[in-house]
């Protein structure tokens, strides 16, 4: 027993004096740690300064029920409970019982409220006892931030976010994800916390050791009005056709600035939400919208002209043992008409006749335009285009005629739109732009300028012919139902089969309906693409019926809500016709005071104003509108008070 006692004393001395520092440091590490305080992410704004995404600080308020002295605790417990009752509506007695129980159980962390805003946080700090701070009041404050989206679900996927799960996996979609690390994230702060048992930690003080520094603000190219128009136009059509998913992109022609982008997918409940960024990330066979690229290759190589005649047969033709069909036969028609009517046979014939012996010549022209490359977008997850070449696994003798009308290749909607935008932009291909600038308060940190991918994709002659054909698609082609006398549009319809290799396709056919183009047709301001996947074939599936109306509605509303106004060079412009009409009106008003003037030929509103402002009080009845064709009282007849004059206009 004596030896055992000596061993215990020796061990105690060893731990205290020889290994004391080691165990002391270990105890401190286990009991105290530096906790990261995340910085507020910068805000994301629309092009007009409207808020799209912001970080809101949220606070958890708890109390250390043990740290206060008995005298201080008893002096303020009643006031604290009354204040808590006034905030939550629960009784003061409820809170007093709760806090006294925590004090009796030596509870150093009792949560009082969770996820409150800054104003409520200040209110809690002024409650009795808590206003004494961490020591001796027992106040425990934990701050965190939450990302809020003032526009709700609109453009949610494009605006994006950064999410880190419990295993450290990071998800960064959209603009927030693309520019979060570099600009939005900011610098995290530090705060000391002490372990109080049961896996809980409390701050040692109510202030941070290192204050977090907020991230920069990002100003996007998104126009909130156009975004709202695009979102609801797409949503309405998806619901009508019970489609799987769809996307819309509206881009400013000259600059490539993306003014609206909406991506909606259907949930298991049948509702639609911003599920994935289909416009950026989903590569698929474009179908007939690719016919523009195929035809422009042939036009640029001068193997055809728009007036060249093509035999489209009766709507059925075999190429290398494989049949290609049209919705109906068109016979022998011009190249331009082939495009307007979207003849698969016509495009396959043009490409096969001129490139079957040298398919690389056709492919190389497409690659000159960069159609085989991604756009290099900052947004993560851009789909890779597939343009096959001879020797590739998916190449066959049928590859070339299939490519002519948009099969056996893949592109994303935004990649397709970028090419059409180049045609609208007279051949200059610009990179889609999502950001205008990065700012810290009012100071511009990084400006973003227009990026040109290709200064001139092809000759002006080919561009001019392509523009004319796209315009005629809407005037007299497959998109003629979209034609409007009020404003002009140009574009191409597309209806592509999808999942056609599946054995059940004939019983359950699936399509991708699309429309891509620009408006106005002359001096285009915006380009736009609409792609809708798997609309219900019971309702409709053709591009002109499903996607075309979305394009038209967007164009109409943009013209109505955000009219395109040409610059007025001078305000001193006078119309000779208007001047002459005013002089005639003025002369009549001076000459005729009590007798009937000749108002035939005057605008009805001018005649009405003239007669109602005479010295004689007459009653004027106007039938019709426009220009006065007939008056009931002859010229030079004397007028009397309350006499009725009838004017007939048309």
Coordinates of C-alpha atoms in Angstrom, one line a residue:
X1 CA 0.0 0.0 0.0
X2 CA 2.9 2.3 0.8
X3 CA 4.5 1.6 -2.6
X4 CA 1.2 2.2 -4.3
X5 CA 0.8 5.5 -2.5
X6 CA 4.3 6.6 -3.6
X7 CA 3.4 5.7 -7.2
X8 CA 0.3 7.8 -7.1
X9 CA 2.2 10.8 -5.7
X10 CA 4.9 10.4 -8.3
X11 CA 2.3 10.3 -11.1
X12 CA 0.6 13.4 -9.8
X13 CA 3.8 15.3 -9.6
X14 CA 4.7 14.1 -13.1
X15 CA 1.4 15.2 -14.6
X16 CA 1.5 18.6 -12.8
X17 CA 5.2 19.5 -13.3
X18 CA 6.6 17.5 -16.1
X19 CA 3.6 17.1 -18.5
X20 CA 1.5 20.0 -17.2
X21 CA 1.9 22.3 -20.2
X22 CA 1.1 19.5 -22.6
X23 CA -2.2 18.6 -20.8
X24 CA -3.1 22.2 -20.2
X25 CA -2.8 23.0 -23.9
X26 CA -4.8 19.9 -24.7
X27 CA -7.6 20.9 -22.3
X28 CA -7.7 24.4 -23.8
X29 CA -8.0 23.0 -27.3
X30 CA -10.9 20.8 -26.2
X31 CA -12.6 23.5 -24.3
X32 CA -12.0 26.6 -26.4
X33 CA -12.0 26.9 -30.2
X34 CA -11.9 29.7 -32.9
X35 CA -15.2 29.5 -34.8
X36 CA -15.5 30.9 -38.3
X37 CA -18.0 33.7 -38.8
X38 CA -19.1 33.6 -42.4
X39 CA -19.0 37.0 -44.2
X40 CA -22.1 38.4 -45.8
X41 CA -22.1 37.5 -49.5
X42 CA -22.3 40.5 -51.9
X43 CA -25.7 41.4 -53.4
X44 CA -26.7 40.4 -56.9
X45 CA -28.5 43.2 -58.8
X46 CA -30.4 43.5 -62.1
X47 CA -29.2 46.0 -64.8
X48 CA -31.4 48.7 -63.3
X49 CA -30.3 48.2 -59.7
X50 CA -33.2 46.0 -58.7
X51 CA -32.2 43.5 -56.0
X52 CA -32.0 39.9 -57.2
X53 CA -30.2 38.2 -54.3
X54 CA -29.0 39.4 -50.9
X55 CA -27.6 38.0 -47.6
X56 CA -29.7 38.8 -44.6
X57 CA -28.0 38.4 -41.1
X58 CA -30.0 36.2 -38.8
X59 CA -29.4 35.8 -35.0
X60 CA -29.9 33.2 -32.4
X61 CA -30.3 34.5 -28.8
X62 CA -29.6 32.3 -25.9
X63 CA -28.8 32.8 -22.2
X64 CA -26.3 31.3 -19.8
X65 CA -28.6 30.9 -16.8
X66 CA -25.6 30.2 -14.4
X67 CA -23.2 33.1 -14.9
X68 CA -25.2 35.9 -13.2
X69 CA -25.0 36.4 -9.5
X70 CA -28.0 35.5 -7.4
X71 CA -28.6 39.2 -6.6
X72 CA -28.5 40.3 -10.2
X73 CA -30.5 37.4 -11.4
X74 CA -33.3 38.0 -8.9
X75 CA -33.3 41.7 -9.6
X76 CA -33.9 41.3 -13.4
X77 CA -35.6 37.9 -13.9
X78 CA -39.1 39.4 -13.7
X79 CA -38.4 42.2 -16.2
X80 CA -36.7 39.8 -18.6
X81 CA -39.6 37.4 -18.6
X82 CA -42.1 40.3 -19.1
X83 CA -40.1 41.4 -22.1
X84 CA -40.0 37.9 -23.6
X85 CA -43.7 37.6 -23.1
X86 CA -44.3 40.9 -24.8
X87 CA -42.3 39.7 -27.8
X88 CA -43.7 36.1 -28.2
X89 CA -47.1 36.3 -26.7
X90 CA -46.4 33.5 -24.2
X91 CA -46.9 34.2 -20.6
X92 CA -44.3 35.7 -18.3
X93 CA -44.7 32.8 -15.9
X94 CA -43.8 30.4 -18.7
X95 CA -40.5 32.1 -19.3
X96 CA -39.7 32.5 -15.5
X97 CA -40.3 28.7 -14.9
X98 CA -38.1 27.9 -18.0
X99 CA -35.2 30.1 -17.0
X100 CA -35.3 29.2 -13.3
X101 CA -35.3 25.5 -14.2
X102 CA -32.2 26.0 -16.4
X103 CA -30.4 27.8 -13.6
X104 CA -31.2 25.0 -11.2
X105 CA -29.9 22.5 -13.7
X106 CA -26.7 24.5 -14.3
X107 CA -27.7 25.0 -17.9
X108 CA -25.2 27.4 -19.6
X109 CA -27.0 27.5 -22.9
X110 CA -30.8 28.0 -23.0
X111 CA -32.1 29.1 -26.5
X112 CA -34.6 31.9 -26.3
X113 CA -35.2 32.7 -30.0
X114 CA -33.9 31.6 -33.4
X115 CA -33.4 33.2 -36.8
X116 CA -34.4 36.8 -35.9
X117 CA -33.6 39.9 -37.9
X118 CA -31.3 42.7 -36.9
X119 CA -34.0 45.0 -35.5
X120 CA -35.3 42.2 -33.2
X121 CA -31.7 41.4 -32.2
X122 CA -31.2 45.0 -31.0
X123 CA -34.5 44.7 -29.1
X124 CA -33.4 41.5 -27.3
X125 CA -30.0 43.1 -26.4
X126 CA -32.0 45.8 -24.5
X127 CA -34.1 43.3 -22.4
X128 CA -33.4 43.4 -18.7
X129 CA -30.4 41.2 -17.6
X130 CA -29.4 40.5 -21.3
X131 CA -28.5 44.2 -21.5
X132 CA -25.6 43.4 -19.1
X133 CA -23.8 41.5 -21.9
X134 CA -22.2 38.1 -21.8
X135 CA -20.8 38.6 -18.3
X136 CA -22.6 39.1 -16.0
X137 CA -25.9 39.1 -17.9
X138 CA -25.5 35.7 -19.6
X139 CA -26.3 37.0 -23.1
X140 CA -25.2 34.5 -25.9
X141 CA -25.5 35.8 -29.5
X142 CA -24.9 33.6 -32.5
X143 CA -24.9 35.2 -36.0
X144 CA -25.5 33.5 -39.3
X145 CA -26.5 34.7 -42.8
X146 CA -29.3 33.5 -45.1
X147 CA -29.6 34.1 -48.8
X148 CA -32.9 35.8 -49.8
X149 CA -34.3 36.2 -53.3
X150 CA -36.7 39.2 -53.6
X151 CA -38.0 38.0 -57.0
X152 CA -38.9 34.6 -55.6
X153 CA -38.6 31.7 -58.0
X154 CA -38.1 33.9 -61.1
X155 CA -34.6 33.3 -62.6
X156 CA -33.6 31.5 -59.3
X157 CA -31.4 29.0 -61.1
X158 CA -29.6 31.7 -63.2
X159 CA -29.1 34.0 -60.2
X160 CA -27.7 30.9 -58.4
X161 CA -26.3 30.2 -55.0
X162 CA -23.4 28.4 -53.2
X163 CA -24.3 25.4 -51.0
X164 CA -21.9 23.3 -48.9
X165 CA -23.3 20.2 -47.4
X166 CA -22.3 18.4 -44.2
X167 CA -19.6 16.4 -46.1
X168 CA -18.0 19.5 -47.7
X169 CA -19.5 18.9 -51.1
X170 CA -20.0 22.3 -52.9
X171 CA -22.8 23.1 -55.3
X172 CA -22.4 26.4 -57.2
X173 CA -25.0 26.9 -59.9
X174 CA -25.8 30.2 -61.7
X175 CA -24.2 33.7 -61.5
X176 CA -23.8 33.5 -57.7
X177 CA -21.9 30.2 -58.1
X178 CA -19.8 31.4 -61.0
X179 CA -18.6 34.6 -59.4
X180 CA -19.1 33.7 -55.7
X181 CA -15.5 32.7 -54.9
X182 CA -13.9 35.6 -56.7
X183 CA -16.2 38.5 -55.9
X184 CA -19.3 37.7 -53.8
X185 CA -17.9 35.6 -50.9
X186 CA -15.9 38.2 -48.9
X187 CA -13.6 37.4 -46.0
X188 CA -14.8 35.3 -43.0
X189 CA -14.4 36.5 -39.4
X190 CA -13.3 34.6 -36.2
X191 CA -14.9 34.2 -32.8
X192 CA -13.8 32.3 -29.7
X193 CA -16.3 29.8 -28.2
X194 CA -16.1 27.6 -25.1
X195 CA -17.4 24.1 -24.8
X196 CA -20.0 23.9 -22.1
X197 CA -20.9 20.2 -22.3
X198 CA -23.4 18.1 -24.2
X199 CA -21.9 19.1 -27.5
X200 CA -22.8 22.8 -27.0
X201 CA -20.5 25.8 -27.4
X202 CA -21.0 29.4 -26.3
X203 CA -19.2 32.6 -27.3
X204 CA -16.7 33.8 -24.7
X205 CA -17.6 37.4 -25.5
X206 CA -20.4 39.2 -27.4
X207 CA -17.9 40.6 -30.0
X208 CA -15.9 38.9 -32.8
X209 CA -12.1 38.6 -32.7
X210 CA -11.9 39.3 -36.4
X211 CA -14.9 41.0 -38.0
X212 CA -16.0 39.5 -41.3
X213 CA -15.7 41.6 -44.5
X214 CA -18.6 41.6 -46.8
X215 CA -18.2 40.5 -50.5
X216 CA -18.5 42.7 -53.5
X217 CA -21.8 43.4 -55.2
X218 CA -22.4 42.0 -58.7
X219 CA -24.6 43.8 -61.3
X220 CA -26.0 41.5 -63.9
X221 CA -27.4 42.2 -67.4
X222 CA -30.9 40.8 -66.4
X223 CA -33.8 43.2 -67.1
X224 CA -36.5 42.5 -64.5
X225 CA -39.4 43.5 -66.7
X226 CA -38.2 41.2 -69.6
X227 CA -37.4 38.4 -67.2
X228 CA -40.9 38.6 -65.7
X229 CA -42.4 38.5 -69.2
X230 CA -40.3 35.6 -70.3
X231 CA -40.9 33.6 -67.1
X232 CA -44.7 33.8 -67.2
X233 CA -45.0 33.3 -71.0
X234 CA -43.0 30.1 -70.7
X235 CA -44.9 28.9 -67.6
X236 CA -48.2 29.5 -69.3
X237 CA -47.3 27.4 -72.3
X238 CA -45.7 24.6 -70.2
X239 CA -48.9 24.3 -68.2
X240 CA -51.1 24.4 -71.4
X241 CA -49.1 21.6 -73.1
X242 CA -48.2 19.6 -70.0
X243 CA -44.6 19.6 -71.0
X244 CA -41.6 18.1 -69.2
X245 CA -39.5 21.2 -69.1
X246 CA -38.5 24.2 -71.1
X247 CA -36.3 27.3 -71.3
X248 CA -36.3 30.8 -72.7
X249 CA -33.4 33.2 -73.3
X250 CA -33.7 36.8 -74.5
X251 CA -30.4 38.4 -75.6
X252 CA -29.6 42.0 -76.7
X253 CA -28.4 41.7 -80.3
X254 CA -25.5 44.2 -80.4
X255 CA -23.9 43.5 -77.0
X256 CA -24.8 39.8 -76.2
X257 CA -26.2 40.9 -72.8
X258 CA -28.7 38.3 -71.6
X259 CA -31.8 40.2 -70.6
X260 CA -33.8 37.2 -69.5
X261 CA -33.3 33.5 -68.9
X262 CA -35.9 31.2 -67.5
X263 CA -35.6 27.4 -67.0
X264 CA -38.6 25.6 -65.7
X265 CA -39.0 21.9 -65.0
X266 CA -42.0 20.0 -63.8
X267 CA -42.2 18.6 -60.3
X268 CA -43.8 15.3 -59.2
X269 CA -46.9 17.3 -58.3
X270 CA -47.2 18.8 -61.8
X271 CA -46.0 22.3 -60.9
X272 CA -43.1 24.0 -62.5
X273 CA -40.0 25.5 -60.9
X274 CA -36.4 26.6 -61.7
X275 CA -35.1 23.0 -61.6
X276 CA -32.0 23.0 -63.8
X277 CA -30.3 25.5 -66.1
X278 CA -31.4 23.9 -69.3
X279 CA -30.5 26.8 -71.5
X280 CA -26.8 26.6 -70.6
X281 CA -26.3 22.9 -69.7
X282 CA -28.6 20.8 -71.8
X283 CA -27.2 19.6 -75.2
X284 CA -29.7 18.0 -77.5
X285 CA -30.4 17.5 -81.2
X286 CA -31.8 20.9 -82.3
X287 CA -33.9 19.7 -85.2
X288 CA -35.0 22.2 -87.9
X289 CA -33.4 25.2 -86.2
X290 CA -30.1 23.8 -87.4
X291 CA -31.3 24.1 -91.0
X292 CA -30.1 27.7 -91.0
X293 CA -26.5 26.7 -90.3
X294 CA -26.6 23.9 -93.0
X295 CA -28.1 26.2 -95.6
X296 CA -25.6 29.0 -94.9
X297 CA -22.7 26.6 -95.4
X298 CA -24.0 25.9 -98.9
X299 CA -24.7 29.6 -99.6
X300 CA -21.3 30.7 -98.4
X301 CA -19.6 28.0 -100.6
X302 CA -21.7 29.2 -103.5
X303 CA -22.8 25.7 -104.4
X304 CA -26.4 26.9 -104.4
X305 CA -28.4 30.2 -104.4
X306 CA -31.7 31.0 -102.8
X307 CA -33.3 30.7 -106.3
X308 CA -31.9 27.2 -107.0
X309 CA -34.6 24.6 -107.5
X310 CA -34.8 21.5 -105.3
X311 CA -37.0 18.5 -105.8
X312 CA -38.6 17.6 -102.5
X313 CA -40.6 14.8 -104.2
X314 CA -44.0 14.0 -102.7
X315 CA -42.8 14.2 -99.1
X316 CA -40.9 10.9 -99.1
X317 CA -37.3 10.2 -100.2
X318 CA -34.7 7.5 -99.4
X319 CA -31.1 8.3 -98.6
X320 CA -28.7 5.3 -98.5
X321 CA -31.6 3.0 -97.6
X322 CA -33.1 5.3 -95.0
X323 CA -36.3 7.2 -95.6
X324 CA -36.6 10.9 -94.8
X325 CA -40.1 12.5 -94.8
X326 CA -41.9 15.8 -94.7
X327 CA -45.3 16.6 -93.2
X328 CA -46.5 16.8 -96.8
X329 CA -45.1 16.9 -100.3
X330 CA -44.0 20.2 -101.9
X331 CA -42.6 19.0 -105.3
X332 CA -39.9 21.2 -106.9
X333 CA -39.4 24.4 -105.0
X334 CA -36.7 27.0 -104.6
X335 CA -34.0 26.8 -101.9
X336 CA -35.6 29.8 -100.1
X337 CA -39.0 28.2 -100.2
X338 CA -37.4 24.9 -99.0
X339 CA -36.2 26.8 -95.9
X340 CA -39.5 28.7 -95.4
X341 CA -41.5 25.4 -95.5
X342 CA -38.8 23.6 -93.4
X343 CA -38.5 20.7 -95.8
X344 CA -36.3 17.9 -94.4
X345 CA -36.0 16.3 -97.8
X346 CA -35.0 19.6 -99.4
X347 CA -32.2 20.3 -96.9
X348 CA -31.0 16.7 -97.0
X349 CA -30.9 16.8 -100.8
X350 CA -29.0 20.2 -100.9
X351 CA -26.3 19.0 -98.4
X352 CA -26.0 15.4 -99.8
X353 CA -25.8 16.5 -103.5
X354 CA -23.0 19.0 -102.8
X355 CA -21.0 17.5 -99.9
X356 CA -21.4 13.7 -100.0
X357 CA -18.1 13.4 -101.8
X358 CA -16.3 15.9 -99.5
X359 CA -18.1 15.8 -96.1
X360 CA -15.1 17.4 -94.4
X361 CA -15.7 20.5 -96.4
X362 CA -19.1 20.9 -94.8
X363 CA -17.9 20.0 -91.3
X364 CA -14.9 22.4 -91.5
X365 CA -17.2 25.3 -92.3
X366 CA -19.3 24.6 -89.2
X367 CA -16.1 24.5 -87.2
X368 CA -15.0 27.8 -88.7
X369 CA -18.0 29.3 -87.0
X370 CA -17.0 27.6 -83.7
X371 CA -20.1 25.5 -83.5
X372 CA -18.0 22.6 -82.1
X373 CA -16.7 24.6 -79.2
X374 CA -18.4 25.7 -76.0
X375 CA -19.0 29.4 -75.5
X376 CA -16.7 29.5 -72.5
X377 CA -19.4 30.8 -70.2
X378 CA -18.5 31.7 -66.5
X379 CA -21.6 29.8 -65.4
X380 CA -20.7 26.2 -64.5
X381 CA -22.0 23.2 -66.4
X382 CA -22.2 24.4 -70.0
X383 CA -23.1 21.5 -72.3
X384 CA -20.6 20.5 -74.9
X385 CA -21.7 20.7 -78.5
X386 CA -21.2 17.6 -80.7
X387 CA -20.5 18.1 -84.4
X388 CA -19.3 14.7 -85.7
X389 CA -16.7 14.2 -88.4
X390 CA -15.9 11.4 -90.8
X391 CA -14.2 8.6 -88.8
X392 CA -16.1 9.3 -85.6
X393 CA -18.2 6.5 -84.0
X394 CA -21.5 8.2 -84.8
X395 CA -20.5 8.9 -88.4
X396 CA -22.2 7.0 -91.3
X397 CA -23.3 7.6 -94.8
X398 CA -26.5 8.9 -93.4
X399 CA -24.8 11.3 -91.0
X400 CA -24.5 14.2 -93.5
X401 CA -28.2 14.2 -94.7
X402 CA -29.3 13.8 -91.1
X403 CA -27.2 16.8 -90.0
X404 CA -28.8 18.9 -92.7
X405 CA -32.0 19.0 -90.8
X406 CA -30.7 19.0 -87.2
X407 CA -30.0 15.3 -86.2
X408 CA -26.9 13.4 -85.5
X409 CA -25.4 16.5 -83.7
X410 CA -26.0 18.3 -80.4
X411 CA -26.1 21.9 -79.2
X412 CA -27.4 23.8 -76.2
X413 CA -30.2 26.4 -76.6
X414 CA -27.8 29.2 -75.8
X415 CA -25.2 28.0 -78.4
X416 CA -28.0 27.9 -81.0
X417 CA -29.2 31.4 -80.0
X418 CA -25.6 32.8 -80.2
X419 CA -25.4 31.8 -83.9
X420 CA -28.8 33.3 -84.7
X421 CA -27.9 36.4 -82.9
X422 CA -24.8 36.7 -85.1
X423 CA -27.1 36.6 -88.2
X424 CA -29.2 39.3 -86.6
X425 CA -26.1 41.3 -85.8
X426 CA -25.0 41.3 -89.5
X427 CA -22.4 38.6 -89.0
X428 CA -20.7 39.6 -85.8
X429 CA -20.9 36.8 -83.2
X430 CA -20.7 38.1 -79.6
X431 CA -20.4 36.1 -76.4
X432 CA -23.5 35.9 -74.2
X433 CA -22.9 38.3 -71.3
X434 CA -24.3 37.9 -67.8
X435 CA -22.4 40.6 -65.9
X436 CA -22.1 44.3 -66.3
X437 CA -19.8 45.2 -63.4
X438 CA -18.6 44.3 -59.9
X439 CA -18.9 47.1 -57.4
X440 CA -18.0 48.0 -53.8
X441 CA -20.7 50.5 -52.8
X442 CA -20.5 53.1 -55.6
X443 CA -16.9 52.2 -56.7
X444 CA -16.6 50.0 -59.8
X445 CA -14.1 47.2 -59.1
X446 CA -14.4 45.2 -62.4
X447 CA -16.2 46.4 -65.5
X448 CA -17.4 43.7 -68.0
X449 CA -17.3 44.7 -71.7
X450 CA -18.7 43.1 -74.9
X451 CA -16.7 40.1 -76.1
X452 CA -16.5 39.3 -79.8
X453 CA -16.2 35.7 -80.7
X454 CA -16.0 36.2 -84.5
X455 CA -16.0 39.6 -86.1
X456 CA -17.6 38.3 -89.3
X457 CA -18.8 34.7 -89.5
X458 CA -19.5 34.9 -93.3
X459 CA -20.0 37.2 -96.2
X460 CA -22.5 40.1 -96.1
X461 CA -24.3 38.5 -99.0
X462 CA -24.9 35.2 -97.2
X463 CA -26.1 37.1 -94.1
X464 CA -28.5 39.2 -96.1
X465 CA -30.0 36.1 -97.7
X466 CA -30.3 34.4 -94.4
X467 CA -32.0 37.4 -92.9
X468 CA -34.5 37.5 -95.7
X469 CA -35.4 33.8 -95.4
X470 CA -35.8 34.1 -91.6
X471 CA -38.2 37.0 -92.1
X472 CA -40.2 35.1 -94.7
X473 CA -40.6 32.0 -92.4
X474 CA -42.8 34.3 -90.3
X475 CA -44.5 36.0 -93.2
X476 CA -45.3 33.0 -95.4
X477 CA -43.6 29.9 -94.0
X478 CA -44.0 27.5 -91.0
X479 CA -44.2 30.5 -88.6
X480 CA -46.9 32.4 -90.5
X481 CA -49.4 32.0 -87.6
X482 CA -47.0 34.2 -85.6
X483 CA -47.1 37.1 -88.2
X484 CA -48.3 40.4 -86.9
X485 CA -48.8 43.7 -88.8
X486 CA -47.9 45.7 -85.7
X487 CA -44.3 44.6 -85.5
X488 CA -42.0 42.4 -87.5
X489 CA -40.2 39.2 -86.4
X490 CA -37.8 36.8 -88.0
X491 CA -37.0 33.2 -87.0
X492 CA -37.1 29.5 -87.5
X493 CA -39.4 26.8 -86.1
X494 CA -38.1 23.5 -85.0
X495 CA -39.7 20.2 -84.2
X496 CA -37.3 17.4 -83.3
X497 CA -38.0 13.8 -82.3
X498 CA -36.5 12.8 -78.9
X499 CA -36.0 9.3 -77.5
X500 CA -36.8 8.0 -80.9
X501 CA -34.5 4.9 -80.4
X502 CA -36.8 3.7 -77.6
X503 CA -39.0 0.8 -78.5
X504 CA -42.2 2.5 -77.3
X505 CA -41.7 5.7 -79.4
X506 CA -44.5 4.9 -81.9
X507 CA -47.0 4.4 -79.1
X508 CA -45.7 7.3 -77.1
X509 CA -44.0 9.8 -79.4
X510 CA -41.9 12.5 -77.8
X511 CA -40.7 15.8 -79.3
X512 CA -38.7 18.9 -78.6
X513 CA -40.5 22.0 -79.9
X514 CA -38.4 25.2 -80.5
X515 CA -38.4 28.6 -82.0
X516 CA -35.4 30.9 -82.4
X517 CA -35.1 34.3 -84.0
X518 CA -35.0 38.0 -83.4
X519 CA -37.1 41.2 -83.5
X520 CA -37.7 43.6 -85.1
X521 CA -36.8 41.9 -88.4
X522 CA -35.2 45.2 -89.5
X523 CA -32.4 46.5 -87.2
X524 CA -33.0 43.8 -84.6
X525 CA -32.9 44.8 -80.9
X526 CA -33.3 41.4 -79.3
X527 CA -32.8 37.8 -80.2
X528 CA -34.7 35.0 -78.4
X529 CA -34.9 31.2 -78.2
X530 CA -37.7 29.1 -76.8
X531 CA -37.3 25.3 -76.3
X532 CA -40.0 23.1 -74.8
X533 CA -39.3 19.4 -74.2
X534 CA -41.9 16.7 -74.5
X535 CA -45.2 18.6 -74.8
X536 CA -48.3 16.4 -74.7
X537 CA -48.9 15.2 -78.3
X538 CA -52.6 15.2 -77.5
X539 CA -52.5 19.0 -77.3
X540 CA -49.8 19.8 -79.9
X541 CA -46.1 19.4 -80.5
X542 CA -45.0 21.5 -83.6
X543 CA -42.6 24.3 -82.9
X544 CA -44.9 26.9 -84.5
X545 CA -47.7 25.9 -82.2
X546 CA -45.9 25.2 -78.9
X547 CA -42.8 27.4 -78.7
X548 CA -43.7 30.1 -81.3
X549 CA -46.5 31.7 -79.3
X550 CA -44.1 32.1 -76.4
X551 CA -41.6 34.0 -78.7
X552 CA -44.4 36.2 -80.0
X553 CA -45.8 37.0 -76.6
X554 CA -42.4 38.0 -75.4
X555 CA -41.8 40.2 -78.4
X556 CA -45.3 41.8 -78.1
X557 CA -44.9 42.6 -74.4
X558 CA -41.4 43.9 -74.8
X559 CA -42.7 46.3 -77.5
X560 CA -45.7 47.2 -75.3
X561 CA -44.0 47.5 -71.9
X562 CA -40.5 48.6 -73.0
X563 CA -41.0 50.2 -76.4
X564 CA -37.9 50.4 -78.7
X565 CA -37.6 54.1 -79.4
X566 CA -35.3 55.5 -82.1
X567 CA -33.2 58.5 -81.1
X568 CA -34.8 61.8 -82.1
X569 CA -32.1 64.0 -83.6
X570 CA -33.9 67.3 -83.2
X571 CA -37.1 68.5 -81.5
X572 CA -37.5 71.3 -84.1
X573 CA -39.0 68.9 -86.7
X574 CA -42.2 70.3 -88.2
X575 CA -44.7 68.4 -90.4
X576 CA -45.8 70.4 -93.4
X577 CA -49.1 68.6 -93.5
X578 CA -49.7 69.4 -89.8
X579 CA -48.7 73.0 -90.3
X580 CA -51.2 73.3 -93.2
X581 CA -54.0 71.7 -91.3
X582 CA -53.4 74.1 -88.3
X583 CA -53.4 77.2 -90.6
X584 CA -56.7 76.1 -92.2
X585 CA -58.2 75.6 -88.8
X586 CA -56.9 78.9 -87.5
X587 CA -58.3 80.8 -90.5
X588 CA -61.7 79.2 -90.1
X589 CA -61.8 80.0 -86.4
X590 CA -61.0 83.7 -87.1
X591 CA -63.5 84.0 -89.9
X592 CA -66.6 82.1 -88.7
X593 CA -68.0 83.3 -85.4
X594 CA -71.8 83.0 -85.9
X595 CA -72.2 81.4 -89.3
X596 CA -71.6 77.8 -90.4
X597 CA -68.1 77.1 -91.8
X598 CA -67.3 74.3 -94.3
X599 CA -65.7 71.6 -92.1
X600 CA -65.8 68.8 -94.7
X601 CA -62.3 67.4 -95.1
X602 CA -61.2 68.5 -91.6
X603 CA -60.3 65.9 -88.9
X604 CA -63.4 65.2 -86.9
X605 CA -61.7 66.4 -83.6
X606 CA -60.7 69.7 -85.2
X607 CA -64.2 70.3 -86.6
X608 CA -65.7 69.5 -83.2
X609 CA -63.4 71.9 -81.4
X610 CA -64.0 74.6 -84.0
X611 CA -67.8 74.5 -83.7
X612 CA -67.9 74.2 -79.9
X613 CA -65.7 77.3 -79.5
X614 CA -67.9 79.7 -81.7
X615 CA -69.7 82.7 -80.2
X616 CA -73.0 80.8 -80.8
X617 CA -73.6 77.9 -78.4
X618 CA -74.5 75.0 -80.7
X619 CA -74.8 71.3 -80.1
X620 CA -72.6 69.0 -82.2
X621 CA -73.3 65.4 -82.8
X622 CA -70.5 63.3 -84.3
X623 CA -71.3 60.1 -86.2
X624 CA -68.2 58.0 -86.9
X625 CA -64.6 59.1 -86.6
X626 CA -61.7 60.2 -88.8
X627 CA -62.3 62.9 -91.4
X628 CA -65.6 64.8 -91.8
X629 CA -67.4 63.7 -95.0
X630 CA -70.8 65.5 -94.5
X631 CA -72.3 68.3 -92.4
X632 CA -76.1 68.8 -91.7
X633 CA -76.0 72.6 -91.9
X634 CA -74.7 74.2 -95.1
X635 CA -71.8 76.6 -95.2
X636 CA -72.6 80.3 -94.5
X637 CA -76.0 79.6 -92.9
X638 CA -76.5 81.7 -89.7
X639 CA -76.4 79.7 -86.5
X640 CA -78.5 80.2 -83.4
X641 CA -78.1 79.1 -79.8
X642 CA -78.9 75.5 -79.0
X643 CA -79.0 74.6 -82.7
X644 CA -78.0 70.9 -83.4
X645 CA -75.3 70.2 -86.1
X646 CA -74.7 66.6 -87.2
X647 CA -71.2 65.7 -88.6
X648 CA -70.7 62.5 -90.4
X649 CA -67.1 61.2 -90.4
X650 CA -65.3 58.2 -91.8

